[in-house]
mmCIF file of C-alpha atoms in Angstrom:
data_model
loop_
_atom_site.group_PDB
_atom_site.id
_atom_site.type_symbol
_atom_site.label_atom_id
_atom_site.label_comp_id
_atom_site.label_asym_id
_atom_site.label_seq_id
_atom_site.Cartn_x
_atom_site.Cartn_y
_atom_site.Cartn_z
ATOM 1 C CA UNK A 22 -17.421 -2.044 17.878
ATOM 2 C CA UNK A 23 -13.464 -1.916 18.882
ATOM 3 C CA UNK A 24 -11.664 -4.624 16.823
ATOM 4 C CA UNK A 25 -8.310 -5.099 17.465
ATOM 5 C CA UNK A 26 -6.743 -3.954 14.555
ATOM 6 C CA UNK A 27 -3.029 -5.051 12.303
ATOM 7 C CA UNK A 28 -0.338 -2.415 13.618
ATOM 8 C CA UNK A 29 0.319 0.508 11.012
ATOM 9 C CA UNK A 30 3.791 -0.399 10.440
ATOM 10 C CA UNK A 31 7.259 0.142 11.369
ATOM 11 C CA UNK A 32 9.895 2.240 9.843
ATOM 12 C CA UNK A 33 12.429 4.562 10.314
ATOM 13 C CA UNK A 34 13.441 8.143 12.000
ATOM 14 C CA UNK A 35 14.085 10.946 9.605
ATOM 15 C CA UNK A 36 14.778 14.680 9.520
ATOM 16 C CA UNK A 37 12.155 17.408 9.166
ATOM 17 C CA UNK A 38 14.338 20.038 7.558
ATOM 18 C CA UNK A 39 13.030 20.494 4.110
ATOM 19 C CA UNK A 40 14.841 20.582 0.512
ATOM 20 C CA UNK A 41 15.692 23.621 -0.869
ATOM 21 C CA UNK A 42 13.705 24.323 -3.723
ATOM 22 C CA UNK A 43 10.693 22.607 -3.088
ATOM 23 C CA UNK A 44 7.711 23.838 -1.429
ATOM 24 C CA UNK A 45 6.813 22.468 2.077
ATOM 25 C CA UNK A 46 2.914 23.207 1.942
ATOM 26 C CA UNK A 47 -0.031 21.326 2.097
ATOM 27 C CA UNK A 48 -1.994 22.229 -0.814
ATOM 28 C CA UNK A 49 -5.410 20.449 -1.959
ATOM 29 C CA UNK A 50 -5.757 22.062 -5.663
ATOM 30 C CA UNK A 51 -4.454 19.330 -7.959
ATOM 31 C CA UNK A 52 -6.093 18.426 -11.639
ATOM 32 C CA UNK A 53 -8.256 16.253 -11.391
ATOM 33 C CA UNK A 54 -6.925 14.249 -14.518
ATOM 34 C CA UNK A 55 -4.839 11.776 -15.241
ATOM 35 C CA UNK A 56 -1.050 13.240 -16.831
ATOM 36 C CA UNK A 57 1.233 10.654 -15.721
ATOM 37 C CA UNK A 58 5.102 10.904 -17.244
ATOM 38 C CA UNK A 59 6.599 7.438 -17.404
ATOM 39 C CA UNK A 60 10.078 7.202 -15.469
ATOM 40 C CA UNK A 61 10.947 4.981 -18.603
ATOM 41 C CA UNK A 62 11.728 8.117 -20.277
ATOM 42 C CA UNK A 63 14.677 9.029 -17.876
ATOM 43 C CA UNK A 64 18.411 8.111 -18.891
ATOM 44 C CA UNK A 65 20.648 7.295 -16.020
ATOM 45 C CA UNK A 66 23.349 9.753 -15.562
ATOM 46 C CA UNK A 67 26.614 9.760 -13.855
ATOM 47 C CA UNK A 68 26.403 13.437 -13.260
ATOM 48 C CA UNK A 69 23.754 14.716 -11.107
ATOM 49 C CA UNK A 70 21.018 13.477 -10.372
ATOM 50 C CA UNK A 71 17.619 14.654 -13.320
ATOM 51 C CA UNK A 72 15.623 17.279 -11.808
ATOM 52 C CA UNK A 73 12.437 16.346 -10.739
ATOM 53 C CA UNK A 74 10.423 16.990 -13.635
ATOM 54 C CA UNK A 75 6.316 15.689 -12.756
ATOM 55 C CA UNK A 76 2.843 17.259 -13.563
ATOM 56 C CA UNK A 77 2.926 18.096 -9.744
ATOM 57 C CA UNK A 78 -0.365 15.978 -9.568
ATOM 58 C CA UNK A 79 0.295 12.011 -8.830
ATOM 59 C CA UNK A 80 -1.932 9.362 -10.595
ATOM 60 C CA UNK A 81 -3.025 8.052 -7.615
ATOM 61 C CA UNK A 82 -4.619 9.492 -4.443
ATOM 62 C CA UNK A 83 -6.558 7.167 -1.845
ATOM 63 C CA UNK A 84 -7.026 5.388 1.506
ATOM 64 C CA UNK A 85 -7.186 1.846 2.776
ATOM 65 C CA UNK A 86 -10.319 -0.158 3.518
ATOM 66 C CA UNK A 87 -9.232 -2.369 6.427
ATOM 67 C CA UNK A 88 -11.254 -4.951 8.153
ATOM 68 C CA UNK A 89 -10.510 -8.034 6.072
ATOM 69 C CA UNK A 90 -6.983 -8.028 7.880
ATOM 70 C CA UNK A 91 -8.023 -7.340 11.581
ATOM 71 C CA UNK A 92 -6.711 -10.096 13.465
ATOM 72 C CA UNK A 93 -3.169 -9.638 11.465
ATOM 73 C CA UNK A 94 0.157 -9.517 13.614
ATOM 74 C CA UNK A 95 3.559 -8.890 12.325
ATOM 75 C CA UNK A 96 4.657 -12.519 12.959
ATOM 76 C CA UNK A 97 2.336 -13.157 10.123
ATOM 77 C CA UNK A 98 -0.417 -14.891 12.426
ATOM 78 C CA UNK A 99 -3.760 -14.213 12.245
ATOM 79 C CA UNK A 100 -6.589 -14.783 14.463
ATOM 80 C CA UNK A 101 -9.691 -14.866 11.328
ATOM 81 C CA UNK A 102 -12.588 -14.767 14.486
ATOM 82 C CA UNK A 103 -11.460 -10.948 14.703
ATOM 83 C CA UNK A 104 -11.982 -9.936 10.908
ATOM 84 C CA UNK A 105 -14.699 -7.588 10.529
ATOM 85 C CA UNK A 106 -15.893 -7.223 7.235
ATOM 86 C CA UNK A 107 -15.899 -3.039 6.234
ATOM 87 C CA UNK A 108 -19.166 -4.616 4.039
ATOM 88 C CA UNK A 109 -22.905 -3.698 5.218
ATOM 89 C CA UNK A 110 -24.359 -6.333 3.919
ATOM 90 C CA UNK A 111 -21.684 -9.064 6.210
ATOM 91 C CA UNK A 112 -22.985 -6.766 9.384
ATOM 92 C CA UNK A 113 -20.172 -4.466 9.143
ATOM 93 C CA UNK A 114 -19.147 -0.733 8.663
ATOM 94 C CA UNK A 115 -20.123 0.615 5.187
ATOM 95 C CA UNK A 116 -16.626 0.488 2.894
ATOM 96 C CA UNK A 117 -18.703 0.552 -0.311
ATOM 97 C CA UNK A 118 -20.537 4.281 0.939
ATOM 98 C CA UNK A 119 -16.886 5.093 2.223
ATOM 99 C CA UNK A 120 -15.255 4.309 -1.275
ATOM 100 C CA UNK A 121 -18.215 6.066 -3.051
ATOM 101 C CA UNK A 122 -17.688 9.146 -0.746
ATOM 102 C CA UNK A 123 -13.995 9.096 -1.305
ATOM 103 C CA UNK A 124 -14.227 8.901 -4.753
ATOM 104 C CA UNK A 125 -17.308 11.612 -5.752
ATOM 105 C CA UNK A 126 -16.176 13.664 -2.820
ATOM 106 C CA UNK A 127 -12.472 13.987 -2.572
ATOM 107 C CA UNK A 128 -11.401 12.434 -6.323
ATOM 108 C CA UNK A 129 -9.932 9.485 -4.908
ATOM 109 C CA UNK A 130 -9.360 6.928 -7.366
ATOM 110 C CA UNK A 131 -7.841 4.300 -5.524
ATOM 111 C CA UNK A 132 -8.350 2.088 -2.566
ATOM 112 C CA UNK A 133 -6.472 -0.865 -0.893
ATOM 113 C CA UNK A 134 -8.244 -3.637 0.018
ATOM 114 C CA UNK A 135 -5.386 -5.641 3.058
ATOM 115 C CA UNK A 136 -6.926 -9.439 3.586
ATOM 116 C CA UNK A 137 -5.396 -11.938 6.156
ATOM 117 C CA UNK A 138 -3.487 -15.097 3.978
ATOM 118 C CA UNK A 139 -5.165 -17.184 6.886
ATOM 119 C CA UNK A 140 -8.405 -15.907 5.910
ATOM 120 C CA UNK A 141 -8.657 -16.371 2.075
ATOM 121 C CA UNK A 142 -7.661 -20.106 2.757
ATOM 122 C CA UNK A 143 -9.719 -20.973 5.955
ATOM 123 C CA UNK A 144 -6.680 -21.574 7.670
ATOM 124 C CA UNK A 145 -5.174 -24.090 5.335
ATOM 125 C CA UNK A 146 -1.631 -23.181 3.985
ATOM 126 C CA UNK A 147 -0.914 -24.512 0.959
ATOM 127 C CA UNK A 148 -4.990 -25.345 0.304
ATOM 128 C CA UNK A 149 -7.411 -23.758 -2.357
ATOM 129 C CA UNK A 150 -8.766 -20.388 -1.564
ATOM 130 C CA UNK A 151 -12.118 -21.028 0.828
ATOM 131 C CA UNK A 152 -14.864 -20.424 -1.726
ATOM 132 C CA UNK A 153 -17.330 -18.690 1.076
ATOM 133 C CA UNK A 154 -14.329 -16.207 2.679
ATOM 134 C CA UNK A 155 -13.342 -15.473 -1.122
ATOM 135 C CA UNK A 156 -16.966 -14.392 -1.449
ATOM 136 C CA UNK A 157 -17.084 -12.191 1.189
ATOM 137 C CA UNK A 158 -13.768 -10.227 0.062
ATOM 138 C CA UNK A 159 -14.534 -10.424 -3.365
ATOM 139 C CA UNK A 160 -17.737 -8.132 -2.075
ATOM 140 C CA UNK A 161 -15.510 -5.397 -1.011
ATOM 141 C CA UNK A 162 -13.388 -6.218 -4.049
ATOM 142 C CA UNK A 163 -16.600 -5.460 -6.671
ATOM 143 C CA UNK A 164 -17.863 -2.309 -4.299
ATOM 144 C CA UNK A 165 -14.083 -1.067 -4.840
ATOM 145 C CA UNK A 166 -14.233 -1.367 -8.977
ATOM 146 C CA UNK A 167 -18.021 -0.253 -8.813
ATOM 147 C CA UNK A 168 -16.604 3.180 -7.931
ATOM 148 C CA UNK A 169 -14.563 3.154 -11.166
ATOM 149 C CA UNK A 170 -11.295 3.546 -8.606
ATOM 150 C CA UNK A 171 -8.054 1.074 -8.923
ATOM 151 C CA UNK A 172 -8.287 -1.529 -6.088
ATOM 152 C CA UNK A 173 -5.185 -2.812 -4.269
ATOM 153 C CA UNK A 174 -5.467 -6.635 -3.404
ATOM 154 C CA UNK A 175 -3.240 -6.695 -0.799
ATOM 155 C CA UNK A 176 -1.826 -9.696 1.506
ATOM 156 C CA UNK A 177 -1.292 -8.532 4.720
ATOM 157 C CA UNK A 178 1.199 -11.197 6.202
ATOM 158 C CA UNK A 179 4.738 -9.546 6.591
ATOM 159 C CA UNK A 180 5.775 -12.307 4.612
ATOM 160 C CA UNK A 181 4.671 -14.863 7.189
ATOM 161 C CA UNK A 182 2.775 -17.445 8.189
ATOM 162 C CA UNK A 183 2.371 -18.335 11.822
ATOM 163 C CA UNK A 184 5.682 -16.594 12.722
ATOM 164 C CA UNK A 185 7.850 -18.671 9.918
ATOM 165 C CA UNK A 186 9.160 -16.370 7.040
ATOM 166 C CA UNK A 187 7.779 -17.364 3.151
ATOM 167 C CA UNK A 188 11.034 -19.437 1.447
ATOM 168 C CA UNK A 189 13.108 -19.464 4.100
ATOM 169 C CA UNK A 190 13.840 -22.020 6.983
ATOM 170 C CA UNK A 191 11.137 -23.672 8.004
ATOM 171 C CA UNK A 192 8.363 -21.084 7.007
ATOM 172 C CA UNK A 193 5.930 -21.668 4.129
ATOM 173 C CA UNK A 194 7.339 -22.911 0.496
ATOM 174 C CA UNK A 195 7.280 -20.495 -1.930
ATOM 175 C CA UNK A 196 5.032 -23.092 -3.855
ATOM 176 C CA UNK A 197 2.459 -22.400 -1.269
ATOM 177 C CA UNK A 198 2.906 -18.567 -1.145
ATOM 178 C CA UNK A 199 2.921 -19.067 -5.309
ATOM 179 C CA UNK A 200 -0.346 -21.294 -5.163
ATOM 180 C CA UNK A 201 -2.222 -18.770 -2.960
ATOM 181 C CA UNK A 202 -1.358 -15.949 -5.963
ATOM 182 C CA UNK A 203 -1.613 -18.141 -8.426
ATOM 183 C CA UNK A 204 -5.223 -18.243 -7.691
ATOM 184 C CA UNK A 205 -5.799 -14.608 -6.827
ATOM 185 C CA UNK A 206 -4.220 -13.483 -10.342
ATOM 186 C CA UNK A 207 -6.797 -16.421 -12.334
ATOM 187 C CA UNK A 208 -9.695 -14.794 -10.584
ATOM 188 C CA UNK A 209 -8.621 -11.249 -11.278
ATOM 189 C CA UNK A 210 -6.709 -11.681 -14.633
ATOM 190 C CA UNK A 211 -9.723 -9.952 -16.595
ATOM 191 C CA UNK A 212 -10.241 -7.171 -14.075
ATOM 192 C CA UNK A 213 -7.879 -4.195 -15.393
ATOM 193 C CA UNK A 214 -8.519 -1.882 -12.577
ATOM 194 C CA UNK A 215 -6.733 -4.696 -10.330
ATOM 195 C CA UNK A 216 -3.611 -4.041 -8.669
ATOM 196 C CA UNK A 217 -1.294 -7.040 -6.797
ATOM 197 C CA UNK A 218 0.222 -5.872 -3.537
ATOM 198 C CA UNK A 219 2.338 -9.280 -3.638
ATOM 199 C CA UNK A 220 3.038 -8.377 0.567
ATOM 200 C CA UNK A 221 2.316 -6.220 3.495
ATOM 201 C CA UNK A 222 5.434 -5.173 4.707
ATOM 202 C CA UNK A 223 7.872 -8.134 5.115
ATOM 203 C CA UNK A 224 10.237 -7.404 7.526
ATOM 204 C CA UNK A 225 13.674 -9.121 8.833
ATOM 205 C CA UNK A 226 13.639 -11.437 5.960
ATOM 206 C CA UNK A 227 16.957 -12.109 3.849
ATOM 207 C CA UNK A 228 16.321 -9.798 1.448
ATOM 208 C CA UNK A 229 18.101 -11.798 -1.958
ATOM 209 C CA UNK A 230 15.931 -15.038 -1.210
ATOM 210 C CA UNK A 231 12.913 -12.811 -0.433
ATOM 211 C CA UNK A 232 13.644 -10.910 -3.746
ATOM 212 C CA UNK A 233 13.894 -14.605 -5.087
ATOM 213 C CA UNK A 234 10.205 -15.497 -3.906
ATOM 214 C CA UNK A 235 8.895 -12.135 -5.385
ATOM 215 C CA UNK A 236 10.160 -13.027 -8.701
ATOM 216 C CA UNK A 237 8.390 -16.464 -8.430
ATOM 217 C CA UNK A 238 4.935 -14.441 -7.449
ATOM 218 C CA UNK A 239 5.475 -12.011 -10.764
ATOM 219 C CA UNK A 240 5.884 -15.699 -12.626
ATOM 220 C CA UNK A 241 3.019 -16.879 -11.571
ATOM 221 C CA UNK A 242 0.740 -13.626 -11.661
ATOM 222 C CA UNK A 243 1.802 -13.109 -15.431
ATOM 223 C CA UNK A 244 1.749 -16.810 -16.105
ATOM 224 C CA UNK A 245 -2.018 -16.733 -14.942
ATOM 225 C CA UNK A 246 -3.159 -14.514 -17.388
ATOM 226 C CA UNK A 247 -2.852 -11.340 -15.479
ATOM 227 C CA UNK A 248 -0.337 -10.031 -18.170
ATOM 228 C CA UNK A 249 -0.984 -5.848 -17.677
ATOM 229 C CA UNK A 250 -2.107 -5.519 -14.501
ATOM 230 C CA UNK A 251 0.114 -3.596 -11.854
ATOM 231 C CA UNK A 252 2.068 -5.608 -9.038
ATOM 232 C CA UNK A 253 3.602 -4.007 -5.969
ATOM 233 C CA UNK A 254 6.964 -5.366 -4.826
ATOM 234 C CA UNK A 255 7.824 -4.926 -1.237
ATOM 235 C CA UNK A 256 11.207 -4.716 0.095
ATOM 236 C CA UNK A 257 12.795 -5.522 3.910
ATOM 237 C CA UNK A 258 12.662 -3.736 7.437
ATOM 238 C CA UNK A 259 8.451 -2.737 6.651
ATOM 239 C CA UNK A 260 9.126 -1.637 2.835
ATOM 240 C CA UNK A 261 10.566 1.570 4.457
ATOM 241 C CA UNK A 262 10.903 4.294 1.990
ATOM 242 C CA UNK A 263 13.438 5.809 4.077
ATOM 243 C CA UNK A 264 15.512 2.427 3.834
ATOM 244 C CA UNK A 265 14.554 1.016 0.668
ATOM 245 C CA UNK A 266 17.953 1.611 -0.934
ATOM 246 C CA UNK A 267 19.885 1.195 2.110
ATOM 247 C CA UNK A 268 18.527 -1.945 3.351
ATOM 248 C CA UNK A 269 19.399 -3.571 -0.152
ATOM 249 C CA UNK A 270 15.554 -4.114 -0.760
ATOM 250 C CA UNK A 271 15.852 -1.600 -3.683
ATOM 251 C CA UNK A 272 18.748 -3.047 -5.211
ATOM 252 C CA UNK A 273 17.556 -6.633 -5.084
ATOM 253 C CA UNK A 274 14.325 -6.138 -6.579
ATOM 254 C CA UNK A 275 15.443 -4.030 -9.140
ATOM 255 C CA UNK A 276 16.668 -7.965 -10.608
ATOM 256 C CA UNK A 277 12.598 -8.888 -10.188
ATOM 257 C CA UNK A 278 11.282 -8.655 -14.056
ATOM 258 C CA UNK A 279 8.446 -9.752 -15.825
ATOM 259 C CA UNK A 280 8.655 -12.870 -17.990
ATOM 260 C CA UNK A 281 10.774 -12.006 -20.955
ATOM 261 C CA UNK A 282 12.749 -9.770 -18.945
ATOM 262 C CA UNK A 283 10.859 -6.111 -18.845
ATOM 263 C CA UNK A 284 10.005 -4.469 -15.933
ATOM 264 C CA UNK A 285 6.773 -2.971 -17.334
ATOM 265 C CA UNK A 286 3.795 -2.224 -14.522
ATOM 266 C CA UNK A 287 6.193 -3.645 -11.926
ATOM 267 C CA UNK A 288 6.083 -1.250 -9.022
ATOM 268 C CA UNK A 289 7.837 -0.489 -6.027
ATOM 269 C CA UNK A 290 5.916 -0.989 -2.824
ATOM 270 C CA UNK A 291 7.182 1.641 0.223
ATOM 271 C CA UNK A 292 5.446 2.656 3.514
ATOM 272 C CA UNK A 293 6.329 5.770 5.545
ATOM 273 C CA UNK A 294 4.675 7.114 8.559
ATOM 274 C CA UNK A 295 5.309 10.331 10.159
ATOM 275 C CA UNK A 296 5.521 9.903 14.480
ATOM 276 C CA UNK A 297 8.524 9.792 16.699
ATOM 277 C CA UNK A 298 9.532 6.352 16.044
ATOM 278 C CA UNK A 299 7.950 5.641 12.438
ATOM 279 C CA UNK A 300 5.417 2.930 14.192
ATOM 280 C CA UNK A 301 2.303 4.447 12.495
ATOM 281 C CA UNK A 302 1.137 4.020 16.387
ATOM 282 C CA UNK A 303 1.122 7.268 17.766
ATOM 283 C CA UNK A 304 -1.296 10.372 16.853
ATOM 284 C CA UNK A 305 1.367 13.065 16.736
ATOM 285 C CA UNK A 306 3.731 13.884 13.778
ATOM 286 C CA UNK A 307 7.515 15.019 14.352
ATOM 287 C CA UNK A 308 8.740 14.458 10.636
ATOM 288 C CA UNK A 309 7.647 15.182 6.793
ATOM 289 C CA UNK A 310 10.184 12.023 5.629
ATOM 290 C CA UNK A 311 11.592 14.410 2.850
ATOM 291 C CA UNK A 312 15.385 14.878 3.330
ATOM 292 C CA UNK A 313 16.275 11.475 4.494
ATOM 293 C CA UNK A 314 13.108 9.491 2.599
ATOM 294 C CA UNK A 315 11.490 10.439 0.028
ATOM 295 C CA UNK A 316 13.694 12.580 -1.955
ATOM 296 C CA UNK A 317 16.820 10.439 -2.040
ATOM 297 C CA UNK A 318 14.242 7.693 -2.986
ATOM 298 C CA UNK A 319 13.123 9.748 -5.978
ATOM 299 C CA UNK A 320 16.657 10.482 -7.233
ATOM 300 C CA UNK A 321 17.261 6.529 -6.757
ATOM 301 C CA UNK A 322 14.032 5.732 -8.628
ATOM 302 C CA UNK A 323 15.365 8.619 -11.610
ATOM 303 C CA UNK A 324 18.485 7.126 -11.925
ATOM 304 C CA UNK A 325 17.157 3.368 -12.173
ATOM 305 C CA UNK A 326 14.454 4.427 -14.529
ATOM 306 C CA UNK A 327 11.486 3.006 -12.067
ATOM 307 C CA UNK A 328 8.910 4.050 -10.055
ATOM 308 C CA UNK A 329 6.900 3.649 -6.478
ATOM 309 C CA UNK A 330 3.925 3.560 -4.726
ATOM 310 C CA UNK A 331 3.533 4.613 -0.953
ATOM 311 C CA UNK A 332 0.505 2.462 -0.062
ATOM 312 C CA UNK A 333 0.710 3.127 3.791
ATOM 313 C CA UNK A 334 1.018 6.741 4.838
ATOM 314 C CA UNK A 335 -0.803 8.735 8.142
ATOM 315 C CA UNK A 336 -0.849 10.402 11.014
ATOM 316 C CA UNK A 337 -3.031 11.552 13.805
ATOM 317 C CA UNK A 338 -6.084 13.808 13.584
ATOM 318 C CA UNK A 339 -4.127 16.760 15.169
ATOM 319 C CA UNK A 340 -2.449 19.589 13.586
ATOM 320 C CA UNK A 341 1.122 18.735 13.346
ATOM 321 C CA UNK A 342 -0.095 15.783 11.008
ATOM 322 C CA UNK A 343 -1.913 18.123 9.183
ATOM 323 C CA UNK A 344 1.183 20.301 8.368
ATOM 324 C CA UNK A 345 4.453 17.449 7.931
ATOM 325 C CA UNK A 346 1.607 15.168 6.157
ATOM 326 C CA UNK A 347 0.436 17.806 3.827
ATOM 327 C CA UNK A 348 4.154 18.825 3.465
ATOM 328 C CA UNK A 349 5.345 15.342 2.376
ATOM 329 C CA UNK A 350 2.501 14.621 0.294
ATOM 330 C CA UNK A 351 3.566 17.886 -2.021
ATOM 331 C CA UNK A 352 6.753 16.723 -2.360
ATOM 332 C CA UNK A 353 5.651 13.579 -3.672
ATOM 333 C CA UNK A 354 3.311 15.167 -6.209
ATOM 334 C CA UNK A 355 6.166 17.242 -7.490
ATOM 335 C CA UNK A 356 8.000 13.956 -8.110
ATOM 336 C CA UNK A 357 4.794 12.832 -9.677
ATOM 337 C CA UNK A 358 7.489 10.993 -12.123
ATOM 338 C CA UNK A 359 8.554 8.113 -9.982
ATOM 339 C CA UNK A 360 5.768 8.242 -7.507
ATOM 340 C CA UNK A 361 2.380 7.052 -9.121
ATOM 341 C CA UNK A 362 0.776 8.030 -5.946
ATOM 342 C CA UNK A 363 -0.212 7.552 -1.859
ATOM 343 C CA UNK A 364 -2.628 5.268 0.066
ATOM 344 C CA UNK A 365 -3.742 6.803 4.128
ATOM 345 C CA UNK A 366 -4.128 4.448 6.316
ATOM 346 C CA UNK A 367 -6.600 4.021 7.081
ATOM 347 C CA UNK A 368 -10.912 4.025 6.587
ATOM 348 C CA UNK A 369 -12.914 0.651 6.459
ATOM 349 C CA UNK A 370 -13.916 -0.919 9.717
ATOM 350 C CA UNK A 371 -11.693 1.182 12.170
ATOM 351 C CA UNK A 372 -13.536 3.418 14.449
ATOM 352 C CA UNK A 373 -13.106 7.192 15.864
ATOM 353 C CA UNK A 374 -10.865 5.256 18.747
ATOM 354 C CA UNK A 375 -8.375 4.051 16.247
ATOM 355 C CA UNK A 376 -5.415 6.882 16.500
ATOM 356 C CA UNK A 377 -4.924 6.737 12.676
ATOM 357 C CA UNK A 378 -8.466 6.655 11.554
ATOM 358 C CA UNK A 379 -9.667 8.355 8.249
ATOM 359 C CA UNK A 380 -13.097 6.598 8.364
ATOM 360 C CA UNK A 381 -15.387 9.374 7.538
ATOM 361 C CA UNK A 382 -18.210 10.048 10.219
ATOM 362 C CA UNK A 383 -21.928 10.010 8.998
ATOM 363 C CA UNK A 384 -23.646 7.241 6.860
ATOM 364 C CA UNK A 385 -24.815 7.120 2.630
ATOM 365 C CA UNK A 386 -24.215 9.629 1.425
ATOM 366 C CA UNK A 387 -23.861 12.282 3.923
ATOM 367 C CA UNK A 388 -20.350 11.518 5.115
ATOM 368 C CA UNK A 389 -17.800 13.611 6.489
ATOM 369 C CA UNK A 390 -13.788 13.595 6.343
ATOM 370 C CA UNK A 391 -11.893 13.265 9.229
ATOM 371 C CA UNK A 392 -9.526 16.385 9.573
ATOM 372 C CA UNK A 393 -6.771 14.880 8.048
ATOM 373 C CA UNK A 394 -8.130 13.594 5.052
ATOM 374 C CA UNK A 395 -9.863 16.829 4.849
ATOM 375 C CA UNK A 396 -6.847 18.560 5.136
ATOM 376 C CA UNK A 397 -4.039 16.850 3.186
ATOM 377 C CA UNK A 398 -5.459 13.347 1.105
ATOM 378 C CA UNK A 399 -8.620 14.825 -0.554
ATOM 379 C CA UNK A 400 -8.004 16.796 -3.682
#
């Protein structure tokens, strides 16, 4: 079945050359066990920028499980008829044999889970989350944890709804945006293994009121009981990695804290994908995002004592993914410091005609990776 799926993203061009002194390979033989080195322990300096100094094996390694979003455009609409549950038992692909090949098979140990706003609330802004669409996430959700994996909720509404932007103008109130995760968090507040992706990429949004809602959203997730869990913050222009800092996203949530002012579990949110014009849209790769991404992100992250996730990363099926994928994901292992880890996008209900697919081919338990999972996400 061909569902028409949300778009990867959009972001921006960078260089291919790589930095001196770090090792543009793919290479697939990480530990498989957990070392992670807080960026808490790094001073800010006025001198140079610290030296990278990670295990060279990131916490987190895994893809997403769309379906739940299909239906999703970047105006923050979404058309719920087109969803299509990655859940066998809803008539749909099988996420839960996906998740449980990911994770025995290529040590993945996290997954996120995108769901339209529109969908968890039947199409009622502001409402109570629709007890029978709840259900049928929540399936995906408890297939997800079953694997013993960290599982993303993420809403995938680029801080939209029906075209208006969350907080400002005429959009949505952040009450209702704070209502909808107010509920999420109460459900989930026992569920360690949870992590809050607060937004899919918001994008032309003024970034100090957006940073403004975000706070709100931390307020309320914490206030709900959901006191240790991770949350995601996403900045401006698609959470960009290459124009997180920039853009001012960066420096504007860097002001988002939890309630009694630490910044403990709070997380930035980036995206990067790897084709001509960063859509995520096209099956060839021209750049590994290092120089002009990902490592003057890391020095930013050193010198602000924080840390990110990229929870949207891919390419095409084709070789010169395989090489600038492989190439950027071992840089970001050797910064395993301030990045926790990566999310491909993406497995779950797309199909072999999707150009970024990484839904593995077979069924149970004899699946099989698609060439670029194979290549650069398993380890």
């Amino acid at each position: 079945m061909i569902v028409e799926p949300s778009r990867g993203g959009l972001q921006y061009q960078v260089s291919t050359e790589c930095i001196s002194g770090y090792t543009c390979t793919c290479s697939n033989d990480y530990y498989n066990q957990f070392l992670p080195v807080s960026a808490q322990n790094y001073v800010a300096s006025t001198a140079a920028p610290p030296a990278p100094s990670g295990t060279g094996k990131v916490k987190f390694v895994g893809v997403n499980i769309a379906g739940f979003d299909f239906g999703c455009l970047t105006d923050g609409s979404q058309n719920i008829s087109k969803v299509y549950p990655p859940v066998r038992a809803l008539n749909g692909p099988d996420g839960e044999a996906q998740m449980q090949h990911f994770a025995t098979n290529d040590n993945m140990n996290i997954f996120r889970l995108p769901v339209g706003w529109q969908y968890l609330v039947n199409n009622k802004l502001g409402g109570t989350l629709d007890s029978g669409n709840l259900a049928k996430y929540d399936q995906l959700v408890q297939a997800c944890l079953a694997t013993g994996a960290s599982c993303v909720i993420d809403v995938h509404n680029y801080a939209r709804w029906n075209g208006q932007i969350i907080g400002q103008g005429s959009g949505p109130t952040n009450d209702q945006f704070v209502n909808l995760w107010t509920q999420l968090a109460t459900k989930y507040k026992r569920t360690g293994n949870i992590i809050f992706g607060v937004m899919n990429e918001p994008h032309e949004v003024d970034i100090t009121k957006w940073a403004a809602t975000v706070q709100l959203v931390v307020n309320a997730i914490r206030g709900a009981g959901a006191t240790t869990q991770l949350i995601l913050l996403p900045g401006n222009d698609y959470t960009s990695a290459g124009a997180f800092i920039s853009n001012g996203s960066g420096p504007a949530l860097l002001n988002v804290t939890n309630p009694g002012g630490t910044t403990t579990n709070l997380v930035f949110d980036v995206h990067k994908y790897l084709d001509s014009d960063n859509s995520g849209t096209h099956p060839e790769c021209t750049k590994d995002n290092v120089a002009d991404a990902f490592q003057p992100l890391a020095a930013w992250l050193r010198t602000n004592k924080r840390m990110a996730l990229n929870s949207e990363t891919g390419g095409g099926n084709v070789a010169s993914c395989q090489k600038l994928l492989c190439t950027q994901i071992a840089f970001i292992n050797a910064n395993s410091d301030v990045y926790l880890g990566y999310i491909g996008w993406s497995a779950g209900s797309f199909d072999s005609t999707y150009v970024l697919t990484e839904t593995p081919t077979g069924s149970g338990t004899n699946m099989q990776d698609t060439s670029l999972v194979k290549s650069c996400l398993a380890r």
